PDB file of N, CA and C in Angstrom:
ATOM      1  N   MET A 127     -54.615  14.087 -48.672  1.00  0.00           N
ATOM      2  CA  MET A 127     -55.249  15.637 -47.842  1.00  0.00           C
ATOM      3  C   MET A 127     -55.562  16.481 -48.344  1.00  0.00           C
ATOM      4  N   LYS A 128     -56.362  17.178 -48.249  1.00  0.00           N
ATOM      5  CA  LYS A 128     -56.381  18.639 -48.934  1.00  0.00           C
ATOM      6  C   LYS A 128     -56.150  19.841 -48.718  1.00  0.00           C
ATOM      7  N   ASN A 129     -55.191  20.466 -49.997  1.00  0.00           N
ATOM      8  CA  ASN A 129     -54.456  22.036 -49.557  1.00  0.00           C
ATOM      9  C   ASN A 129     -55.444  22.784 -50.111  1.00  0.00           C
ATOM     10  N   PHE A 130     -55.534  24.259 -49.172  1.00  0.00           N
ATOM     11  CA  PHE A 130     -56.168  25.494 -49.713  1.00  0.00           C
ATOM     12  C   PHE A 130     -55.541  26.666 -49.221  1.00  0.00           C
ATOM     13  N   ILE A 131     -55.290  27.472 -50.420  1.00  0.00           N
ATOM     14  CA  ILE A 131     -54.871  28.444 -50.226  1.00  0.00           C
ATOM     15  C   ILE A 131     -55.815  29.795 -50.673  1.00  0.00           C
ATOM     16  N   PHE A 132     -55.918  30.608 -49.159  1.00  0.00           N
ATOM     17  CA  PHE A 132     -56.688  31.991 -49.211  1.00  0.00           C
ATOM     18  C   PHE A 132     -55.989  33.138 -49.112  1.00  0.00           C
ATOM     19  N   LYS A 133     -56.188  34.104 -49.580  1.00  0.00           N
ATOM     20  CA  LYS A 133     -55.466  35.269 -49.376  1.00  0.00           C
ATOM     21  C   LYS A 133     -56.706  36.121 -48.836  1.00  0.00           C
ATOM     22  N   VAL A 134     -56.462  36.831 -47.831  1.00  0.00           N
ATOM     23  CA  VAL A 134     -57.260  38.085 -46.886  1.00  0.00           C
ATOM     24  C   VAL A 134     -56.669  39.257 -47.126  1.00  0.00           C
ATOM     25  N   LEU A 135     -57.048  40.285 -47.520  1.00  0.00           N
ATOM     26  CA  LEU A 135     -56.742  41.818 -47.856  1.00  0.00           C
ATOM     27  C   LEU A 135     -57.317  42.388 -46.409  1.00  0.00           C
ATOM     28  N   VAL A 136     -56.775  43.219 -45.820  1.00  0.00           N
ATOM     29  CA  VAL A 136     -57.250  43.723 -44.844  1.00  0.00           C
ATOM     30  C   VAL A 136     -56.953  45.535 -45.211  1.00  0.00           C
ATOM     31  N   GLY A 137     -57.819  46.374 -45.341  1.00  0.00           N
ATOM     32  CA  GLY A 137     -57.069  47.631 -45.380  1.00  0.00           C
ATOM     33  C   GLY A 137     -58.408  48.493 -44.833  1.00  0.00           C
ATOM     34  N   GLY A 138     -58.112  49.589 -44.960  1.00  0.00           N
ATOM     35  CA  GLY A 138     -58.943  50.406 -43.993  1.00  0.00           C
ATOM     36  C   GLY A 138     -58.367  51.906 -43.712  1.00  0.00           C
ATOM     37  N   GLU A 139     -59.164  52.636 -42.915  1.00  0.00           N
ATOM     38  CA  GLU A 139     -58.357  54.137 -42.243  1.00  0.00           C
ATOM     39  C   GLU A 139     -57.227  53.816 -41.562  1.00  0.00           C
ATOM     40  N   SER A 140     -56.152  54.633 -41.855  1.00  0.00           N
ATOM     41  CA  SER A 140     -54.650  54.807 -40.824  1.00  0.00           C
ATOM     42  C   SER A 140     -55.028  54.841 -39.617  1.00  0.00           C
ATOM     43  N   SER A 141     -53.937  53.976 -38.871  1.00  0.00           N
ATOM     44  CA  SER A 141     -54.069  54.194 -37.428  1.00  0.00           C
ATOM     45  C   SER A 141     -55.456  53.050 -37.313  1.00  0.00           C
ATOM     46  N   ALA A 142     -55.988  52.364 -37.791  1.00  0.00           N
ATOM     47  CA  ALA A 142     -57.377  51.478 -37.109  1.00  0.00           C
ATOM     48  C   ALA A 142     -56.782  50.824 -36.300  1.00  0.00           C
ATOM     49  N   GLY A 143     -55.390  50.060 -36.318  1.00  0.00           N
ATOM     50  CA  GLY A 143     -55.243  48.593 -35.843  1.00  0.00           C
ATOM     51  C   GLY A 143     -55.228  47.202 -36.608  1.00  0.00           C
ATOM     52  N   LYS A 144     -55.119  47.553 -37.949  1.00  0.00           N
ATOM     53  CA  LYS A 144     -55.156  46.543 -38.895  1.00  0.00           C
ATOM     54  C   LYS A 144     -53.467  45.439 -38.311  1.00  0.00           C
ATOM     55  N   THR A 145     -52.420  46.570 -38.807  1.00  0.00           N
ATOM     56  CA  THR A 145     -51.094  45.655 -38.143  1.00  0.00           C
ATOM     57  C   THR A 145     -51.205  45.081 -37.281  1.00  0.00           C
ATOM     58  N   SER A 146     -51.485  45.503 -36.014  1.00  0.00           N
ATOM     59  CA  SER A 146     -51.632  45.207 -34.701  1.00  0.00           C
ATOM     60  C   SER A 146     -53.017  43.611 -34.389  1.00  0.00           C
ATOM     61  N   LEU A 147     -53.971  43.740 -35.524  1.00  0.00           N
ATOM     62  CA  LEU A 147     -54.671  42.487 -35.320  1.00  0.00           C
ATOM     63  C   LEU A 147     -54.074  41.461 -36.116  1.00  0.00           C
ATOM     64  N   LEU A 148     -53.402  41.686 -37.323  1.00  0.00           N
ATOM     65  CA  LEU A 148     -53.226  40.340 -37.743  1.00  0.00           C
ATOM     66  C   LEU A 148     -51.244  39.971 -37.269  1.00  0.00           C
ATOM     67  N   ARG A 149     -50.816  40.942 -36.917  1.00  0.00           N
ATOM     68  CA  ARG A 149     -49.825  40.403 -36.042  1.00  0.00           C
ATOM     69  C   ARG A 149     -50.071  39.512 -34.297  1.00  0.00           C
ATOM     70  N   ARG A 150     -51.382  40.163 -34.066  1.00  0.00           N
ATOM     71  CA  ARG A 150     -52.207  39.383 -33.219  1.00  0.00           C
ATOM     72  C   ARG A 150     -52.209  38.310 -33.410  1.00  0.00           C
ATOM     73  N   TYR A 151     -53.167  37.667 -34.360  1.00  0.00           N
ATOM     74  CA  TYR A 151     -53.772  36.550 -34.998  1.00  0.00           C
ATOM     75  C   TYR A 151     -52.708  35.891 -35.363  1.00  0.00           C
ATOM     76  N   VAL A 152     -51.635  35.984 -35.958  1.00  0.00           N
ATOM     77  CA  VAL A 152     -50.135  35.267 -36.653  1.00  0.00           C
ATOM     78  C   VAL A 152     -49.072  34.937 -35.935  1.00  0.00           C
ATOM     79  N   ASP A 153     -48.746  36.088 -35.083  1.00  0.00           N
ATOM     80  CA  ASP A 153     -47.384  35.865 -34.007  1.00  0.00           C
ATOM     81  C   ASP A 153     -47.873  35.760 -32.319  1.00  0.00           C
ATOM     82  N   ASP A 154     -49.356  35.899 -31.595  1.00  0.00           N
ATOM     83  CA  ASP A 154     -49.858  35.946 -30.871  1.00  0.00           C
ATOM     84  C   ASP A 154     -49.182  36.566 -30.151  1.00  0.00           C
ATOM     85  N   PHE A 155     -48.460  37.699 -30.092  1.00  0.00           N
ATOM     86  CA  PHE A 155     -47.874  39.102 -30.108  1.00  0.00           C
ATOM     87  C   PHE A 155     -48.487  40.297 -30.160  1.00  0.00           C
ATOM     88  N   PHE A 156     -48.715  41.407 -29.235  1.00  0.00           N
ATOM     89  CA  PHE A 156     -49.272  42.730 -29.263  1.00  0.00           C
ATOM     90  C   PHE A 156     -48.149  43.276 -29.242  1.00  0.00           C
ATOM     91  N   ASP A 157     -48.010  44.196 -30.081  1.00  0.00           N
ATOM     92  CA  ASP A 157     -46.448  45.382 -30.107  1.00  0.00           C
ATOM     93  C   ASP A 157     -47.454  46.830 -29.994  1.00  0.00           C
ATOM     94  N   ASP A 158     -47.689  47.184 -28.932  1.00  0.00           N
ATOM     95  CA  ASP A 158     -47.958  48.847 -28.754  1.00  0.00           C
ATOM     96  C   ASP A 158     -47.398  49.969 -29.586  1.00  0.00           C
ATOM     97  N   SER A 159     -46.267  49.674 -30.229  1.00  0.00           N
ATOM     98  CA  SER A 159     -45.197  50.829 -30.554  1.00  0.00           C
ATOM     99  C   SER A 159     -45.299  50.368 -31.796  1.00  0.00           C
ATOM    100  N   SER A 160     -45.617  49.797 -32.828  1.00  0.00           N
ATOM    101  CA  SER A 160     -45.595  49.432 -34.416  1.00  0.00           C
ATOM    102  C   SER A 160     -45.820  50.920 -34.739  1.00  0.00           C
ATOM    103  N   VAL A 161     -44.920  51.114 -35.880  1.00  0.00           N
ATOM    104  CA  VAL A 161     -45.346  52.284 -36.571  1.00  0.00           C
ATOM    105  C   VAL A 161     -46.179  51.852 -38.060  1.00  0.00           C
ATOM    106  N   MET A 162     -46.884  52.694 -38.764  1.00  0.00           N
ATOM    107  CA  MET A 162     -47.556  53.046 -40.196  1.00  0.00           C
ATOM    108  C   MET A 162     -46.879  51.959 -40.554  1.00  0.00           C
ATOM    109  N   THR A 163     -47.616  51.164 -41.636  1.00  0.00           N
ATOM    110  CA  THR A 163     -47.495  50.219 -42.646  1.00  0.00           C
ATOM    111  C   THR A 163     -47.446  51.403 -44.068  1.00  0.00           C
ATOM    112  N   VAL A 164     -46.160  51.151 -44.576  1.00  0.00           N
ATOM    113  CA  VAL A 164     -46.281  52.113 -45.973  1.00  0.00           C
ATOM    114  C   VAL A 164     -46.386  51.207 -47.025  1.00  0.00           C
ATOM    115  N   GLY A 165     -47.245  50.825 -47.584  1.00  0.00           N
ATOM    116  CA  GLY A 165     -47.349  50.084 -49.315  1.00  0.00           C
ATOM    117  C   GLY A 165     -48.098  48.865 -48.650  1.00  0.00           C
ATOM    118  N   VAL A 166     -47.331  47.947 -48.505  1.00  0.00           N
ATOM    119  CA  VAL A 166     -48.139  46.372 -48.172  1.00  0.00           C
ATOM    120  C   VAL A 166     -47.148  45.903 -46.965  1.00  0.00           C
ATOM    121  N   ASP A 167     -47.994  44.897 -46.248  1.00  0.00           N
ATOM    122  CA  ASP A 167     -46.792  44.243 -45.721  1.00  0.00           C
ATOM    123  C   ASP A 167     -47.671  42.518 -45.348  1.00  0.00           C
ATOM    124  N   PHE A 168     -47.010  41.396 -46.075  1.00  0.00           N
ATOM    125  CA  PHE A 168     -47.727  40.481 -45.607  1.00  0.00           C
ATOM    126  C   PHE A 168     -47.273  39.429 -44.339  1.00  0.00           C
ATOM    127  N   PHE A 169     -48.404  38.501 -44.369  1.00  0.00           N
ATOM    128  CA  PHE A 169     -47.945  37.810 -43.047  1.00  0.00           C
ATOM    129  C   PHE A 169     -48.818  36.136 -43.551  1.00  0.00           C
ATOM    130  N   THR A 170     -48.456  35.248 -42.855  1.00  0.00           N
ATOM    131  CA  THR A 170     -48.597  33.748 -43.589  1.00  0.00           C
ATOM    132  C   THR A 170     -49.087  32.818 -42.051  1.00  0.00           C
ATOM    133  N   LYS A 171     -50.003  32.469 -42.207  1.00  0.00           N
ATOM    134  CA  LYS A 171     -50.405  31.675 -41.111  1.00  0.00           C
ATOM    135  C   LYS A 171     -50.982  30.127 -41.765  1.00  0.00           C
ATOM    136  N   GLU A 172     -50.909  29.364 -41.006  1.00  0.00           N
ATOM    137  CA  GLU A 172     -50.679  28.129 -41.401  1.00  0.00           C
ATOM    138  C   GLU A 172     -51.621  26.970 -40.402  1.00  0.00           C
ATOM    139  N   LEU A 173     -52.659  26.317 -41.051  1.00  0.00           N
ATOM    140  CA  LEU A 173     -53.618  26.004 -40.078  1.00  0.00           C
ATOM    141  C   LEU A 173     -54.184  24.459 -40.705  1.00  0.00           C
ATOM    142  N   ASN A 174     -54.307  23.541 -39.672  1.00  0.00           N
ATOM    143  CA  ASN A 174     -54.336  22.502 -40.172  1.00  0.00           C
ATOM    144  C   ASN A 174     -55.680  21.870 -39.446  1.00  0.00           C
ATOM    145  N   PHE A 175     -56.866  21.183 -40.073  1.00  0.00           N
ATOM    146  CA  PHE A 175     -57.870  20.740 -39.566  1.00  0.00           C
ATOM    147  C   PHE A 175     -57.915  19.448 -40.110  1.00  0.00           C
ATOM    148  N   ASP A 176     -58.359  18.071 -39.407  1.00  0.00           N
ATOM    149  CA  ASP A 176     -58.437  17.058 -39.553  1.00  0.00           C
ATOM    150  C   ASP A 176     -56.943  16.528 -40.857  1.00  0.00           C
ATOM    151  N   ASN A 177     -58.187  16.733 -41.657  1.00  0.00           N
ATOM    152  CA  ASN A 177     -57.174  16.056 -43.076  1.00  0.00           C
ATOM    153  C   ASN A 177     -57.346  17.404 -44.043  1.00  0.00           C
ATOM    154  N   ILE A 178     -57.270  18.740 -43.607  1.00  0.00           N
ATOM    155  CA  ILE A 178     -57.631  19.398 -44.218  1.00  0.00           C
ATOM    156  C   ILE A 178     -56.214  20.713 -44.157  1.00  0.00           C
ATOM    157  N   HIS A 179     -55.318  21.282 -44.902  1.00  0.00           N
ATOM    158  CA  HIS A 179     -54.225  21.952 -44.775  1.00  0.00           C
ATOM    159  C   HIS A 179     -54.456  23.299 -45.120  1.00  0.00           C
ATOM    160  N   CYS A 180     -54.520  24.275 -44.695  1.00  0.00           N
ATOM    161  CA  CYS A 180     -54.876  25.682 -44.879  1.00  0.00           C
ATOM    162  C   CYS A 180     -53.643  26.345 -44.801  1.00  0.00           C
ATOM    163  N   SER A 181     -53.619  27.586 -45.775  1.00  0.00           N
ATOM    164  CA  SER A 181     -52.529  28.355 -46.239  1.00  0.00           C
ATOM    165  C   SER A 181     -53.178  29.933 -46.224  1.00  0.00           C
ATOM    166  N   LEU A 182     -53.138  30.841 -45.116  1.00  0.00           N
ATOM    167  CA  LEU A 182     -53.844  31.573 -45.138  1.00  0.00           C
ATOM    168  C   LEU A 182     -52.740  33.305 -45.322  1.00  0.00           C
ATOM    169  N   GLN A 183     -53.052  33.606 -46.533  1.00  0.00           N
ATOM    170  CA  GLN A 183     -51.481  35.093 -46.944  1.00  0.00           C
ATOM    171  C   GLN A 183     -52.810  36.246 -46.294  1.00  0.00           C
ATOM    172  N   LEU A 184     -52.299  36.666 -45.685  1.00  0.00           N
ATOM    173  CA  LEU A 184     -52.424  37.704 -45.187  1.00  0.00           C
ATOM    174  C   LEU A 184     -51.846  39.481 -45.471  1.00  0.00           C
ATOM    175  N   TRP A 185     -52.495  40.406 -46.189  1.00  0.00           N
ATOM    176  CA  TRP A 185     -52.042  41.435 -46.912  1.00  0.00           C
ATOM    177  C   TRP A 185     -52.671  42.459 -45.847  1.00  0.00           C
ATOM    178  N   ASP A 186     -51.538  43.098 -45.468  1.00  0.00           N
ATOM    179  CA  ASP A 186     -52.161  44.050 -44.574  1.00  0.00           C
ATOM    180  C   ASP A 186     -51.614  45.603 -45.984  1.00  0.00           C
ATOM    181  N   LEU A 187     -52.610  46.457 -46.164  1.00  0.00           N
ATOM    182  CA  LEU A 187     -52.881  47.387 -46.781  1.00  0.00           C
ATOM    183  C   LEU A 187     -52.616  48.372 -45.938  1.00  0.00           C
ATOM    184  N   GLY A 188     -51.167  49.274 -46.159  1.00  0.00           N
ATOM    185  CA  GLY A 188     -51.408  50.431 -45.476  1.00  0.00           C
ATOM    186  C   GLY A 188     -51.751  52.093 -46.343  1.00  0.00           C
TER     187      GLY A 188
END
């Protein structure tokens, strides 16, 4: 089995929906009352394809 780790940084204007987008992708949950991220927040997502394991480290830059 092959293992890969990818780091993805998400940055942009404040209140653009970066945190909401990442939470929806990682947890399949949308929270319309989330507060602004101060600093950096981290999310992880594990994916498996055939004989490949991918770990995504998602960085939410506030």
